[in-house]
mmCIF file of C-alpha atoms and ligand atoms in Angstrom:
data_model
loop_
_atom_site.group_PDB
_atom_site.id
_atom_site.type_symbol
_atom_site.label_atom_id
_atom_site.label_comp_id
_atom_site.label_asym_id
_atom_site.label_seq_id
_atom_site.Cartn_x
_atom_site.Cartn_y
_atom_site.Cartn_z
ATOM 1 C CA MET A 5 -9.698 13.465 12.346
ATOM 2 C CA THR A 6 -9.444 17.139 11.603
ATOM 3 C CA GLU A 7 -6.369 16.960 13.853
ATOM 4 C CA ARG A 8 -4.738 14.669 11.304
ATOM 5 C CA LEU A 9 -5.632 17.010 8.429
ATOM 6 C CA LYS A 10 -4.122 19.917 10.356
ATOM 7 C CA GLU A 11 -0.932 17.986 11.122
ATOM 8 C CA LEU A 12 -0.511 17.316 7.423
ATOM 9 C CA GLY A 13 -1.263 20.907 6.438
ATOM 10 C CA LEU A 14 -4.453 20.010 4.565
ATOM 11 C CA SER A 15 -7.529 22.152 4.177
ATOM 12 C CA ILE A 16 -10.871 20.876 2.997
ATOM 13 C CA ASP A 17 -12.038 22.253 -0.357
ATOM 14 C CA LYS A 18 -15.314 20.512 -1.111
ATOM 15 C CA GLN A 19 -17.745 17.896 0.136
ATOM 16 C CA LEU A 20 -18.095 15.260 -2.608
ATOM 17 C CA ASP A 21 -20.716 12.989 -1.022
ATOM 18 C CA ASN A 22 -22.117 12.170 2.445
ATOM 19 C CA ALA A 23 -18.748 10.969 3.723
ATOM 20 C CA VAL A 24 -16.096 12.179 1.252
ATOM 21 C CA PHE A 25 -14.302 15.514 1.101
ATOM 22 C CA SER A 26 -11.531 16.781 -1.146
ATOM 23 C CA ALA A 27 -8.622 18.562 0.525
ATOM 24 C CA THR A 28 -5.400 20.192 -0.661
ATOM 25 C CA ASN A 29 -2.081 21.122 0.910
ATOM 26 C CA ASN A 30 0.051 24.224 0.296
ATOM 27 C CA ASP A 31 1.739 22.496 -2.629
ATOM 28 C CA GLY A 32 -1.633 22.111 -4.339
ATOM 29 C CA MET A 33 -1.638 18.307 -3.940
ATOM 30 C CA LEU A 34 -5.105 16.769 -3.842
ATOM 31 C CA PHE A 35 -6.326 14.314 -1.178
ATOM 32 C CA TYR A 36 -9.627 12.570 -0.415
ATOM 33 C CA TRP A 37 -10.765 12.493 3.191
ATOM 34 C CA ILE A 38 -13.260 9.727 3.987
ATOM 35 C CA ASP A 39 -15.195 10.479 7.154
ATOM 36 C CA HIS A 40 -17.538 7.477 7.374
ATOM 37 C CA PRO A 41 -19.201 6.740 10.747
ATOM 38 C CA LEU A 42 -17.467 3.321 10.778
ATOM 39 C CA GLY A 43 -14.022 4.226 9.467
ATOM 40 C CA LYS A 44 -11.793 7.128 8.463
ATOM 41 C CA ALA A 45 -9.220 7.317 5.673
ATOM 42 C CA LEU A 46 -7.074 9.763 3.785
ATOM 43 C CA ILE A 47 -6.009 9.039 0.205
ATOM 44 C CA SER A 48 -3.627 11.053 -1.957
ATOM 45 C CA ALA A 49 -4.460 11.472 -5.655
ATOM 46 C CA TYR A 50 -0.681 11.311 -6.198
ATOM 47 C CA GLY A 51 -0.094 7.570 -6.475
ATOM 48 C CA ALA A 52 -3.674 6.657 -5.367
ATOM 49 C CA HIS A 53 -1.852 6.355 -2.091
ATOM 50 C CA ILE A 54 -3.793 5.732 1.122
ATOM 51 C CA ILE A 55 -1.853 7.353 3.956
ATOM 52 C CA SER A 56 -4.245 6.974 6.876
ATOM 53 C CA TYR A 57 -6.945 4.524 7.939
ATOM 54 C CA HIS A 58 -8.570 3.591 11.175
ATOM 55 C CA PRO A 59 -11.879 2.031 12.154
ATOM 56 C CA SER A 60 -13.834 4.564 14.248
ATOM 57 C CA ASN A 61 -12.724 4.542 17.891
ATOM 58 C CA GLN A 62 -9.552 2.605 17.051
ATOM 59 C CA SER A 63 -6.009 3.703 16.411
ATOM 60 C CA GLU A 64 -4.260 4.599 13.173
ATOM 61 C CA GLN A 65 -3.214 1.482 11.240
ATOM 62 C CA PHE A 66 -0.697 3.003 8.815
ATOM 63 C CA TRP A 67 2.656 4.587 9.462
ATOM 64 C CA LEU A 68 3.579 7.763 7.594
ATOM 65 C CA SER A 69 7.052 9.255 7.817
ATOM 66 C CA LYS A 70 7.187 12.783 9.201
ATOM 67 C CA ALA A 71 9.933 13.369 6.621
ATOM 68 C CA SER A 72 7.918 12.118 3.654
ATOM 69 C CA ALA A 73 7.549 14.340 0.603
ATOM 70 C CA LEU A 74 3.882 15.272 0.129
ATOM 71 C CA ASP A 75 4.479 17.672 -2.745
ATOM 72 C CA GLY A 76 4.684 15.252 -5.653
ATOM 73 C CA SER A 77 8.494 15.370 -5.858
ATOM 74 C CA ALA A 78 9.032 11.774 -4.664
ATOM 75 C CA PRO A 79 6.936 8.711 -3.710
ATOM 76 C CA ILE A 80 5.181 9.053 -0.354
ATOM 77 C CA ARG A 81 7.022 7.182 2.446
ATOM 78 C CA GLY A 82 4.345 5.346 4.400
ATOM 79 C CA GLY A 83 0.724 4.277 3.930
ATOM 80 C CA VAL A 84 0.291 1.952 0.956
ATOM 81 C CA PRO A 85 2.459 2.744 -2.065
ATOM 82 C CA ILE A 86 1.160 1.068 -5.219
ATOM 83 C CA CYS A 87 3.994 -0.651 -7.056
ATOM 84 C CA TRP A 88 3.062 -1.126 -10.719
ATOM 85 C CA PRO A 89 3.745 -2.304 -13.466
ATOM 86 C CA TRP A 90 6.696 -3.977 -11.798
ATOM 87 C CA PHE A 91 7.901 -4.660 -8.276
ATOM 88 C CA GLY A 92 11.451 -3.857 -7.129
ATOM 89 C CA ASN A 93 14.381 -2.633 -9.144
ATOM 90 C CA THR A 94 14.434 -5.050 -12.054
ATOM 91 C CA ARG A 95 13.678 -1.875 -14.023
ATOM 92 C CA GLN A 96 13.750 1.816 -13.143
ATOM 93 C CA PRO A 97 12.199 3.595 -11.368
ATOM 94 C CA ASN A 98 12.177 1.267 -8.372
ATOM 95 C CA HIS A 99 8.668 -0.238 -7.929
ATOM 96 C CA GLY A 100 7.370 1.214 -11.224
ATOM 97 C CA TYR A 101 5.782 4.549 -12.070
ATOM 98 C CA ALA A 102 2.170 4.305 -10.856
ATOM 99 C CA ARG A 103 3.080 5.659 -7.403
ATOM 100 C CA THR A 104 4.363 8.925 -8.895
ATOM 101 C CA GLN A 105 1.392 9.708 -11.162
ATOM 102 C CA ILE A 106 -1.666 11.790 -10.380
ATOM 103 C CA TRP A 107 -4.676 9.474 -10.548
ATOM 104 C CA LYS A 108 -8.180 10.713 -11.282
ATOM 105 C CA LEU A 109 -11.314 10.146 -9.274
ATOM 106 C CA ALA A 110 -13.472 7.509 -10.995
ATOM 107 C CA SER A 111 -16.350 6.941 -8.542
ATOM 108 C CA ILE A 112 -17.612 7.300 -4.979
ATOM 109 C CA ASN A 113 -20.425 5.448 -3.281
ATOM 110 C CA THR A 114 -21.374 5.669 0.389
ATOM 111 C CA THR A 115 -23.759 3.332 2.210
ATOM 112 C CA GLU A 116 -24.397 2.656 5.903
ATOM 113 C CA GLU A 117 -21.653 -0.008 5.843
ATOM 114 C CA ASN A 118 -18.862 1.779 4.021
ATOM 115 C CA THR A 119 -17.586 4.217 1.419
ATOM 116 C CA GLU A 120 -16.173 2.888 -1.825
ATOM 117 C CA ILE A 121 -13.856 5.292 -3.591
ATOM 118 C CA THR A 122 -12.092 4.387 -6.840
ATOM 119 C CA LEU A 123 -9.147 6.196 -8.399
ATOM 120 C CA ALA A 124 -7.988 5.438 -11.936
ATOM 121 C CA LEU A 125 -4.906 5.681 -14.114
ATOM 122 C CA SER A 126 -4.797 4.927 -17.823
ATOM 123 C CA ASP A 127 -2.206 4.926 -20.608
ATOM 124 C CA ASP A 128 -3.543 8.214 -22.017
ATOM 125 C CA MET A 129 -2.625 9.944 -18.712
ATOM 126 C CA LEU A 130 1.071 9.118 -19.200
ATOM 127 C CA ASP A 131 3.619 10.651 -21.553
ATOM 128 C CA LYS A 132 4.507 7.331 -23.044
ATOM 129 C CA ALA A 133 2.951 4.035 -21.965
ATOM 130 C CA GLU A 134 4.277 0.657 -23.057
ATOM 131 C CA PHE A 135 0.785 -0.730 -23.535
ATOM 132 C CA LYS A 136 -2.825 0.375 -23.352
ATOM 133 C CA PHE A 137 -4.381 -0.282 -19.990
ATOM 134 C CA SER A 138 -6.858 0.774 -17.392
ATOM 135 C CA LEU A 139 -5.690 0.612 -13.778
ATOM 136 C CA GLU A 140 -8.154 1.173 -10.952
ATOM 137 C CA CYS A 141 -7.704 1.150 -7.219
ATOM 138 C CA LYS A 142 -10.868 0.757 -5.182
ATOM 139 C CA PHE A 143 -10.711 1.528 -1.449
ATOM 140 C CA THR A 144 -13.634 0.230 0.610
ATOM 141 C CA VAL A 145 -13.518 2.112 3.897
ATOM 142 C CA GLY A 146 -15.642 1.119 6.883
ATOM 143 C CA GLU A 147 -15.172 -1.003 9.978
ATOM 144 C CA GLU A 148 -12.633 -2.875 7.827
ATOM 145 C CA LEU A 149 -10.531 -1.745 4.864
ATOM 146 C CA GLN A 150 -10.322 -3.455 1.494
ATOM 147 C CA ILE A 151 -7.930 -2.333 -1.247
ATOM 148 C CA ASP A 152 -8.457 -3.765 -4.746
ATOM 149 C CA LEU A 153 -5.965 -2.903 -7.476
ATOM 150 C CA SER A 154 -7.313 -3.979 -10.880
ATOM 151 C CA THR A 155 -5.458 -3.923 -14.184
ATOM 152 C CA THR A 156 -7.293 -4.387 -17.500
ATOM 153 C CA ASN A 157 -5.422 -4.997 -20.728
ATOM 154 C CA LEU A 158 -6.887 -2.597 -23.314
ATOM 155 C CA ASP A 159 -4.205 -3.353 -25.889
ATOM 156 C CA ASN A 160 -4.552 -5.680 -28.874
ATOM 157 C CA HIS A 161 -1.899 -8.132 -27.617
ATOM 158 C CA PRO A 162 -1.171 -9.933 -24.318
ATOM 159 C CA ILE A 163 0.734 -7.980 -21.671
ATOM 160 C CA GLU A 164 2.902 -9.016 -18.714
ATOM 161 C CA LEU A 165 3.337 -7.125 -15.449
ATOM 162 C CA GLY A 166 3.942 -7.220 -11.702
ATOM 163 C CA ALA A 167 2.326 -5.297 -8.841
ATOM 164 C CA ALA A 168 2.386 -4.763 -5.097
ATOM 165 C CA LEU A 169 0.471 -3.152 -2.271
ATOM 166 C CA HIS A 170 3.496 -2.065 -0.247
ATOM 167 C CA SER A 171 1.785 -1.402 3.112
ATOM 168 C CA TYR A 172 3.593 0.302 6.013
ATOM 169 C CA PHE A 173 1.814 -0.712 9.226
ATOM 170 C CA ALA A 174 2.166 1.342 12.389
ATOM 171 C CA THR A 175 3.629 -0.865 15.110
ATOM 172 C CA HIS A 176 6.468 -0.983 17.576
ATOM 173 C CA ARG A 177 8.806 -2.869 15.252
ATOM 174 C CA ASP A 178 10.967 -4.592 17.842
ATOM 175 C CA SER A 179 8.068 -6.155 19.704
ATOM 176 C CA ALA A 180 5.910 -6.962 16.638
ATOM 177 C CA LYS A 181 5.399 -10.498 15.387
ATOM 178 C CA VAL A 182 4.111 -11.642 12.044
ATOM 179 C CA SER A 183 2.712 -15.074 11.344
ATOM 180 C CA GLY A 184 1.140 -16.900 8.436
ATOM 181 C CA MET A 185 3.551 -16.049 5.641
ATOM 182 C CA GLY A 186 4.608 -19.661 5.065
ATOM 183 C CA ASP A 187 8.102 -20.732 6.053
ATOM 184 C CA SER A 188 10.157 -20.346 2.907
ATOM 185 C CA PHE A 189 11.729 -17.020 1.961
ATOM 186 C CA LEU A 190 14.408 -15.394 -0.153
ATOM 187 C CA ASP A 191 16.620 -13.144 1.940
ATOM 188 C CA LYS A 192 17.335 -9.970 -0.037
ATOM 189 C CA THR A 193 19.889 -8.905 2.604
ATOM 190 C CA ASP A 194 21.859 -12.095 1.809
ATOM 191 C CA ASP A 195 21.845 -12.124 -2.011
ATOM 192 C CA PHE A 196 18.383 -13.739 -2.131
ATOM 193 C CA ALA A 197 19.572 -16.870 -0.299
ATOM 194 C CA LYS A 198 16.709 -19.329 0.247
ATOM 195 C CA LYS A 199 15.951 -19.767 3.958
ATOM 196 C CA THR A 200 13.291 -21.165 6.246
ATOM 197 C CA GLN A 201 11.729 -19.593 9.315
ATOM 198 C CA THR A 202 8.150 -19.775 10.458
ATOM 199 C CA GLU A 203 7.620 -16.864 12.831
ATOM 200 C CA PHE A 204 9.932 -14.094 13.927
ATOM 201 C CA ALA A 205 10.422 -10.890 15.825
ATOM 202 C CA LEU A 206 12.288 -8.011 14.223
ATOM 203 C CA SER A 207 15.221 -5.924 15.291
ATOM 204 C CA GLU A 208 17.663 -5.482 12.439
ATOM 205 C CA GLU A 209 17.391 -5.030 8.667
ATOM 206 C CA THR A 210 14.738 -7.377 7.284
ATOM 207 C CA ASP A 211 14.005 -7.722 3.569
ATOM 208 C CA ARG A 212 12.362 -11.059 2.885
ATOM 209 C CA LEU A 213 10.319 -12.385 0.008
ATOM 210 C CA TYR A 214 8.071 -15.155 1.336
ATOM 211 C CA THR A 215 7.455 -17.312 -1.686
ATOM 212 C CA GLN A 216 4.646 -19.600 -0.514
ATOM 213 C CA PRO A 217 2.452 -17.239 1.459
ATOM 214 C CA ASN A 218 -0.825 -18.017 3.153
ATOM 215 C CA HIS A 219 -3.588 -15.674 2.110
ATOM 216 C CA HIS A 220 -4.176 -14.861 5.809
ATOM 217 C CA ILE A 221 -1.502 -13.133 7.845
ATOM 218 C CA THR A 222 -1.527 -11.804 11.397
ATOM 219 C CA LEU A 223 0.533 -8.903 12.697
ATOM 220 C CA THR A 224 0.609 -9.050 16.495
ATOM 221 C CA HIS A 225 1.681 -5.859 18.232
ATOM 222 C CA GLY A 226 3.742 -5.848 21.433
ATOM 223 C CA ASN A 227 0.605 -5.094 23.480
ATOM 224 C CA GLY A 228 -1.080 -8.244 22.128
ATOM 225 C CA HIS A 229 -3.485 -6.406 19.788
ATOM 226 C CA GLN A 230 -3.687 -7.830 16.318
ATOM 227 C CA LEU A 231 -4.134 -6.752 12.728
ATOM 228 C CA LYS A 232 -5.535 -9.419 10.408
ATOM 229 C CA LEU A 233 -4.615 -9.281 6.734
ATOM 230 C CA ALA A 234 -6.185 -11.214 3.876
ATOM 231 C CA HIS A 235 -4.572 -11.144 0.435
ATOM 232 C CA GLN A 236 -5.737 -12.149 -3.011
ATOM 233 C CA GLY A 237 -3.860 -12.245 -6.301
ATOM 234 C CA GLU A 238 -0.410 -12.210 -4.674
ATOM 235 C CA ASP A 239 2.286 -14.846 -5.091
ATOM 236 C CA THR A 240 4.700 -13.371 -2.535
ATOM 237 C CA VAL A 241 4.575 -11.540 0.766
ATOM 238 C CA VAL A 242 7.439 -9.167 1.447
ATOM 239 C CA ILE A 243 8.396 -8.220 4.994
ATOM 240 C CA TRP A 244 10.578 -5.124 4.973
ATOM 241 C CA ASN A 245 12.155 -2.796 7.502
ATOM 242 C CA PRO A 246 15.571 -1.226 6.851
ATOM 243 C CA GLY A 247 16.706 -1.465 10.497
ATOM 244 C CA ASP A 248 18.086 1.572 12.330
ATOM 245 C CA THR A 249 21.511 1.858 10.701
ATOM 246 C CA LYS A 250 20.289 1.683 7.121
ATOM 247 C CA ALA A 251 17.320 3.936 7.913
ATOM 248 C CA GLU A 252 19.724 6.724 8.898
ATOM 249 C CA GLY A 253 20.755 6.853 5.247
ATOM 250 C CA ILE A 254 17.166 7.105 3.976
ATOM 251 C CA ALA A 255 16.403 10.825 3.882
ATOM 252 C CA ASP A 256 12.607 10.524 3.968
ATOM 253 C CA ILE A 257 12.468 8.360 7.119
ATOM 254 C CA HIS A 258 12.433 10.646 10.171
ATOM 255 C CA ALA A 259 14.901 9.953 13.015
ATOM 256 C CA GLY A 260 13.801 6.831 14.884
ATOM 257 C CA GLY A 261 10.962 6.289 12.381
ATOM 258 C CA ALA A 262 12.071 2.811 11.311
ATOM 259 C CA GLN A 263 11.208 1.545 14.807
ATOM 260 C CA GLU A 264 7.593 2.620 14.327
ATOM 261 C CA TYR A 265 6.560 0.425 11.402
ATOM 262 C CA LEU A 266 6.770 -2.813 9.545
ATOM 263 C CA CYS A 267 5.990 -3.348 5.877
ATOM 264 C CA VAL A 268 3.862 -6.392 5.073
ATOM 265 C CA GLU A 269 3.424 -6.275 1.320
ATOM 266 C CA ALA A 270 1.060 -8.209 -0.961
ATOM 267 C CA VAL A 271 3.177 -8.754 -4.052
ATOM 268 C CA ARG A 272 2.836 -10.372 -7.445
ATOM 269 C CA THR A 273 6.360 -10.820 -8.758
ATOM 270 C CA GLN A 274 7.541 -14.450 -9.042
ATOM 271 C CA ASN A 275 5.065 -15.331 -11.763
ATOM 272 C CA PRO A 276 4.322 -12.174 -13.732
ATOM 273 C CA ILE A 277 0.669 -11.533 -14.443
ATOM 274 C CA GLN A 278 -0.115 -12.541 -18.023
ATOM 275 C CA LEU A 279 -3.144 -10.647 -19.259
ATOM 276 C CA GLY A 280 -4.853 -11.491 -22.541
ATOM 277 C CA VAL A 281 -6.741 -8.838 -24.486
ATOM 278 C CA LYS A 282 -9.520 -7.284 -22.330
ATOM 279 C CA GLU A 283 -8.612 -9.482 -19.338
ATOM 280 C CA THR A 284 -8.542 -8.038 -15.807
ATOM 281 C CA TYR A 285 -6.380 -9.012 -12.833
ATOM 282 C CA THR A 286 -6.947 -7.861 -9.263
ATOM 283 C CA LEU A 287 -4.487 -7.736 -6.366
ATOM 284 C CA SER A 288 -6.138 -7.186 -2.974
ATOM 285 C CA GLN A 289 -5.301 -6.539 0.636
ATOM 286 C CA HIS A 290 -7.953 -6.574 3.355
ATOM 287 C CA LEU A 291 -7.392 -5.271 6.907
ATOM 288 C CA SER A 292 -9.448 -6.049 9.955
ATOM 289 C CA VAL A 293 -8.705 -5.049 13.516
ATOM 290 C CA PRO A 294 -10.324 -7.429 16.031
ATOM 291 C CA ILE A 295 -11.396 -5.560 19.179
HETATM 292 O O1 LIG B 319 12.566 3.040 -1.123
HETATM 293 P P1 LIG B 319 11.538 2.327 -1.941
HETATM 294 O O2 LIG B 319 11.786 2.461 -3.431
HETATM 295 O O3 LIG B 319 10.143 2.750 -1.599
HETATM 296 O O4 LIG B 319 11.661 0.790 -1.612
HETATM 297 C C1 LIG B 319 11.575 0.369 -0.295
HETATM 298 C C2 LIG B 319 11.790 -1.132 -0.123
HETATM 299 O O5 LIG B 319 10.716 -1.808 -0.718
HETATM 300 C C3 LIG B 319 10.700 -3.212 -0.436
HETATM 301 O O6 LIG B 319 9.590 -3.790 -1.044
HETATM 302 C C4 LIG B 319 11.950 -3.855 -0.960
HETATM 303 O O7 LIG B 319 11.953 -5.240 -0.649
HETATM 304 C C5 LIG B 319 13.164 -3.155 -0.368
HETATM 305 O O8 LIG B 319 14.344 -3.734 -0.907
HETATM 306 C C6 LIG B 319 13.101 -1.664 -0.667
HETATM 307 O O9 LIG B 319 14.210 -1.021 -0.097
#
């Protein structure tokens, strides 16, 4: 692990509990390193953004661009960006503002099975929020990984929002296969034309909103190993990779980087979340890596 911290220019500041350490880089950005016997993870306070996870003795599950900003000047390219309170570019900034805020540590709890670490964002941490809210992201790190993003409406009127866990999974893109998304999708590369396809391999630009997703999805790598995903609270699964030509124009994807990942995103966007006063909504993604 310490290799990974070194690569990213991080040094450990403090031990926070049995398995959790805080670390900073030269730009003063804060990270949480989870060193549980069953699983390892690295989470940035900027965006509550997990950038690394692997079960012990298994390989890294997330892709992180070598050209990604890690200084708070732009969203991190890789890991799991949190898109909130909207998904996509229906408003600006693209994918909302939660991924460019510094979240605060809310709680940590380590047991023999896992470490739960929760980061929080609230309206009083922003310059100007449209409504009063509490937003928490709980990461449960062990042999498996669970990410739970929970929004509570603290305002005195109903609110409406969207959200996504925009995960970048490390894989050899051109030999990866994804199954279980349902067969109906809107093709963003073709003006959101409605199309049907059950399973596919990837080589060129792919930007698809699967509108009737199964809650269980399998990413099969070229070597036959699998990553199992389970979603809750989503109404769409987005499969995204810019393809090589478009990636050349994306400054924070390193050369050849687009071939090393595939985004499989748990998204709530078709039917915005309607939250009554004091109500809570949770969007979740769960990863397991069968041996
Ligand atoms: O560059 P960003 O803002 O992180 O967005 C990346 C991609 O995110 C995906 O979810 C969208 O479907 C793509 O259209 C978009 O390009």
